[in-house]
Coordinates of C-alpha atoms in Angstrom, one line a residue:
M10 CA -15.1 10.9 16.3
N11 CA -13.4 14.7 15.6
P12 CA -15.2 16.2 13.2
S13 CA -11.9 17.1 10.6
I14 CA -11.5 12.7 10.3
Q15 CA -15.9 12.8 10.1
Q16 CA -15.2 15.4 6.8
I17 CA -12.0 13.7 5.0
N18 CA -14.5 10.0 6.0
S19 CA -17.3 11.7 3.7
R20 CA -15.7 13.4 1.3
I21 CA -13.7 10.1 -0.2
Q22 CA -16.3 6.9 0.5
P23 CA -17.4 7.9 -3.2
L24 CA -13.9 7.3 -4.3
R25 CA -13.5 3.9 -2.1
Q26 CA -16.9 2.5 -3.0
Q27 CA -15.2 2.9 -6.9
I28 CA -12.0 1.4 -5.6
I29 CA -13.6 -1.6 -3.4
N30 CA -16.4 -1.4 -6.2
H31 CA -13.7 -2.4 -8.8
P32 CA -14.7 -4.7 -11.9
I33 CA -11.1 -6.0 -11.1
Y34 CA -12.0 -7.6 -8.7
A35 CA -14.5 -9.9 -10.4
A36 CA -12.1 -9.9 -13.2
I37 CA -9.6 -12.1 -11.2
D38 CA -10.9 -15.7 -11.8
S39 CA -7.2 -17.4 -11.8
I40 CA -3.8 -17.5 -10.7
D41 CA -2.7 -16.0 -13.7
D42 CA -5.3 -12.7 -13.5
L43 CA -4.0 -12.5 -9.8
K44 CA -0.4 -12.7 -11.4
I45 CA -1.4 -10.0 -13.1
F46 CA -2.6 -8.3 -10.3
M47 CA 0.4 -8.6 -7.8
Q48 CA 2.4 -7.2 -10.3
Y49 CA 1.1 -3.9 -9.7
H50 CA -0.2 -3.9 -6.9
V51 CA 3.8 -4.7 -5.6
Y52 CA 4.6 -1.3 -5.9
A53 CA 1.4 -0.1 -4.3
V54 CA 3.3 -2.7 -1.3
W55 CA 6.7 -0.9 -1.3
D56 CA 6.4 2.3 -1.5
F57 CA 4.4 2.5 1.6
M58 CA 7.2 0.6 3.0
S59 CA 9.0 4.2 2.2
L60 CA 6.4 6.1 3.3
L61 CA 6.0 4.9 7.1
K62 CA 9.8 5.1 7.0
S63 CA 9.4 8.6 5.9
L64 CA 6.8 9.1 9.5
Q65 CA 9.3 7.5 11.2
Q66 CA 12.0 9.7 9.9
S67 CA 10.4 12.8 10.7
L68 CA 8.5 11.7 13.7
T69 CA 10.7 10.5 16.4
C70 CA 14.8 10.7 16.1
T71 CA 16.9 8.5 14.6
T72 CA 20.0 9.4 14.5
V73 CA 22.8 9.9 17.1
P74 CA 23.0 11.2 19.5
W75 CA 19.6 10.1 20.2
Y76 CA 17.6 13.6 21.2
P77 CA 13.6 12.6 22.5
K78 CA 11.9 14.3 19.2
G79 CA 8.6 15.3 19.1
S80 CA 5.0 14.1 21.2
A81 CA 5.7 10.8 23.3
D82 CA 2.4 9.7 22.0
T83 CA 3.7 10.3 18.4
R84 CA 6.5 8.0 18.4
F85 CA 4.9 5.4 20.4
L86 CA 2.0 5.3 17.5
I87 CA 4.4 5.3 14.5
N88 CA 7.4 3.6 16.5
E89 CA 4.9 0.5 16.5
I90 CA 3.4 0.2 13.1
V91 CA 6.8 0.0 11.8
V92 CA 7.3 -2.8 14.0
G93 CA 4.2 -4.4 12.5
E94 CA 5.1 -3.4 9.2
E95 CA 8.9 -3.8 9.1
S96 CA 9.1 -7.6 11.5
D97 CA 5.4 -9.4 10.5
I98 CA 6.0 -13.3 10.5
D99 CA 5.5 -15.6 7.4
L100 CA 3.3 -18.5 7.2
E101 CA 7.1 -20.5 9.2
G102 CA 6.7 -17.8 11.8
N103 CA 10.1 -16.7 10.4
R104 CA 10.5 -12.6 10.5
K105 CA 9.9 -10.7 7.1
S106 CA 8.4 -7.1 6.3
H107 CA 5.0 -7.6 4.6
F108 CA 7.0 -6.5 1.0
E109 CA 9.9 -9.7 1.2
L110 CA 6.1 -11.0 2.6
Y111 CA 4.4 -9.9 -0.9
L112 CA 7.9 -11.1 -3.0
D113 CA 7.6 -14.2 -1.4
A114 CA 3.5 -14.6 -2.4
M115 CA 5.0 -12.7 -5.4
Q116 CA 7.1 -16.0 -6.6
Q117 CA 5.2 -18.3 -5.1
A118 CA 2.6 -18.2 -8.1
K119 CA 4.9 -17.6 -9.7
A120 CA 4.5 -14.1 -10.9
D121 CA 7.4 -12.1 -12.3
T122 CA 9.3 -9.9 -9.6
Q123 CA 12.7 -8.9 -11.9
P124 CA 11.1 -5.7 -12.6
V125 CA 10.2 -4.7 -9.7
L126 CA 13.2 -5.5 -8.2
D127 CA 15.0 -3.7 -10.8
F128 CA 13.5 -0.1 -9.7
I129 CA 14.1 -0.7 -6.8
Q130 CA 17.9 -1.4 -7.3
H131 CA 18.0 1.5 -9.6
F132 CA 16.1 4.0 -7.5
L133 CA 18.9 3.0 -5.1
T134 CA 21.6 4.2 -7.4
S135 CA 20.6 6.4 -8.9
G136 CA 17.6 8.4 -6.9
Q137 CA 15.9 8.9 -10.3
L138 CA 12.9 7.4 -10.4
S139 CA 11.4 8.1 -13.5
N140 CA 14.9 6.7 -14.7
S141 CA 14.2 3.8 -12.8
F142 CA 10.9 3.1 -13.9
Q143 CA 12.0 3.7 -17.5
L144 CA 15.0 1.0 -16.9
A145 CA 12.6 -1.8 -14.9
G146 CA 10.1 -1.2 -17.7
T147 CA 7.4 -0.7 -14.9
P148 CA 4.1 -0.4 -16.0
A149 CA 2.8 3.0 -16.6
A150 CA 0.3 3.5 -13.7
A151 CA 2.1 2.2 -11.5
A152 CA 5.1 4.5 -11.9
N153 CA 1.8 7.1 -11.8
F154 CA 1.3 5.8 -8.7
V155 CA 4.7 5.4 -7.0
T156 CA 5.6 8.9 -8.3
H157 CA 2.9 10.3 -6.2
T158 CA 3.8 9.5 -3.4
F159 CA 7.1 10.6 -3.4
D160 CA 5.8 13.7 -4.3
V161 CA 3.7 13.9 -0.6
I162 CA 7.1 12.3 1.2
N163 CA 9.0 14.8 -0.4
S164 CA 7.1 17.4 0.6
K165 CA 7.9 17.3 3.8
K166 CA 4.3 17.7 5.6
D167 CA 4.0 15.2 8.4
H168 CA 0.1 16.0 8.5
L169 CA 0.6 15.3 4.4
Q170 CA 2.3 12.8 4.7
A171 CA 0.2 10.7 7.7
A172 CA -2.9 11.6 6.2
V173 CA -2.2 10.3 2.6
F174 CA -0.9 7.3 4.7
T175 CA -3.8 6.7 7.2
F176 CA -6.7 7.3 4.6
G177 CA -5.0 6.7 1.4
R178 CA -3.3 3.2 1.6
E179 CA -5.7 1.3 4.9
D180 CA -8.7 -0.5 4.1
L181 CA -9.3 -1.2 1.3
I182 CA -9.3 -4.6 -0.2
P183 CA -13.4 -5.7 0.0
N184 CA -14.6 -9.3 1.2
M185 CA -15.1 -10.4 -2.0
F186 CA -11.6 -10.3 -3.2
V187 CA -10.6 -11.9 -0.2
S188 CA -13.8 -14.7 -0.5
M189 CA -12.3 -15.4 -3.9
V190 CA -8.0 -15.4 -3.0
N191 CA -10.2 -18.3 -0.7
D192 CA -11.7 -20.3 -3.5
L193 CA -8.6 -20.0 -6.0
N194 CA -6.3 -21.3 -2.5
Q195 CA -8.6 -24.3 -2.4
T196 CA -7.8 -25.1 -5.3
S197 CA -3.9 -24.0 -6.2
P198 CA -3.3 -24.1 -2.1
D199 CA 0.6 -24.6 -4.2
N200 CA -0.1 -21.8 -5.8
I201 CA -1.5 -18.8 -3.9
S202 CA -1.3 -20.1 1.1
I203 CA 1.1 -16.9 0.7
F204 CA -0.6 -14.7 -0.8
K205 CA -4.6 -16.0 1.3
Y206 CA -1.8 -15.5 4.8
Y207 CA -0.2 -11.9 3.3
L208 CA -3.8 -10.9 3.2
E209 CA -5.2 -12.5 6.0
R210 CA -2.3 -10.3 7.8
H211 CA -2.5 -7.5 6.1
I212 CA -6.7 -7.1 7.1
E213 CA -5.9 -8.7 10.6
V214 CA -3.4 -5.5 11.7
D215 CA -3.0 -3.1 8.8
G216 CA -7.0 -2.6 8.8
D217 CA -7.5 -2.9 12.6
H218 CA -5.1 -2.2 14.7
H219 CA -2.7 -0.3 12.6
S220 CA -5.8 1.9 11.2
H221 CA -7.1 3.2 14.3
L222 CA -2.9 4.0 15.2
A223 CA -2.8 5.7 12.0
I224 CA -6.1 7.9 13.4
Q225 CA -4.4 8.8 16.0
M226 CA -1.6 10.2 14.4
T227 CA -2.9 12.7 11.6
E228 CA -5.3 13.5 15.3
N229 CA -2.0 14.8 16.4
L230 CA -0.3 15.9 13.3
C231 CA -3.0 17.9 11.9
G232 CA -4.8 18.9 16.0
T233 CA -7.1 22.5 14.7
N234 CA -4.8 24.6 11.8
T235 CA -7.9 23.8 9.5
A236 CA -5.1 24.6 6.8
F237 CA -3.6 21.3 7.6
W238 CA -6.9 19.4 7.8
Q239 CA -8.1 21.0 4.0
E240 CA -4.4 20.6 2.4
A241 CA -5.3 16.8 4.3
E242 CA -8.6 16.0 2.5
E243 CA -7.0 17.1 -0.8
A244 CA -3.7 14.8 -0.5
V245 CA -6.1 11.5 1.0
V246 CA -8.6 12.5 -2.7
A247 CA -5.4 12.2 -4.9
S248 CA -3.9 9.6 -3.4
L249 CA -6.6 7.8 -3.8
E250 CA -7.2 8.8 -7.2
Q251 CA -4.7 7.5 -7.8
R252 CA -5.6 3.8 -6.2
L253 CA -8.3 3.6 -8.9
A254 CA -5.6 4.7 -11.7
L255 CA -3.7 1.6 -10.1
W256 CA -6.4 -0.8 -9.9
E257 CA -7.1 0.6 -14.2
G258 CA -3.3 -0.2 -14.9
A259 CA -3.9 -4.3 -14.0
Y260 CA -7.6 -4.3 -14.5
H261 CA -7.4 -3.6 -18.1
D262 CA -3.5 -6.2 -18.4
I263 CA -6.2 -8.3 -17.2
L264 CA -8.6 -8.0 -20.2
A265 CA -5.9 -7.5 -22.4
K266 CA -4.8 -10.9 -21.9
K267 CA -7.9 -12.6 -21.8
S268 CA -8.7 -11.0 -24.7
E269 CA -5.3 -12.2 -26.4
L270 CA -6.4 -15.9 -24.4
A271 CA -10.2 -16.6 -26.4
I272 CA -8.1 -15.4 -29.8
N273 CA -5.5 -18.0 -29.9
V274 CA -7.7 -20.8 -28.9

């Protein structure tokens, strides 16, 4: 393995363990708990696509007239990832982006999709993140998470975006969470079957094949530039710190809801 990749993996291992072993997973033991989690996590699903499309715009030609931009190997890597993320299949075999599939899962579970849809609409109209968060009532932890992602996008540094995409966003779903979802699906398949399918697709496609492609893309972009690798490492650490803060926000909301229910019993 590339020594720089090994260095990043070593540096972020403690943060990854904090995320994978976060108490939020044990706290989710009902559909109502899962709905709160989804109402936070959906922002990460959405801005993941924004990060991906930013990379596609930087690394491939998306304008007319077309010309062969950059490395053909990198073009292949990013375009293959885009195809899988932007036009996968749902349970019925219909083409869906992973974000649209996630919205379907939220609707099935009766989680509230309106805040994130309102945020996206406001953002598309105004181009202003902070105002869009305020108008949509976006939770602070989700707003901070998305803001950081767009800071990375707006850096216009391909190697930073690729590193955050590769190490900060993939392969962070622990087995215990998947087991919990499977258990809930046994008792409430009409509420959670789409979310279960989403996780399975995420693990099958994003956590395996796409992660290998993304590592190769990051290696191609950083090359032998020591400064690029150092910048990439710091950006990945910051990204994982934001993911941890996102989990904290959802976790505290779940605990607050449980406490409220206990008082009202």
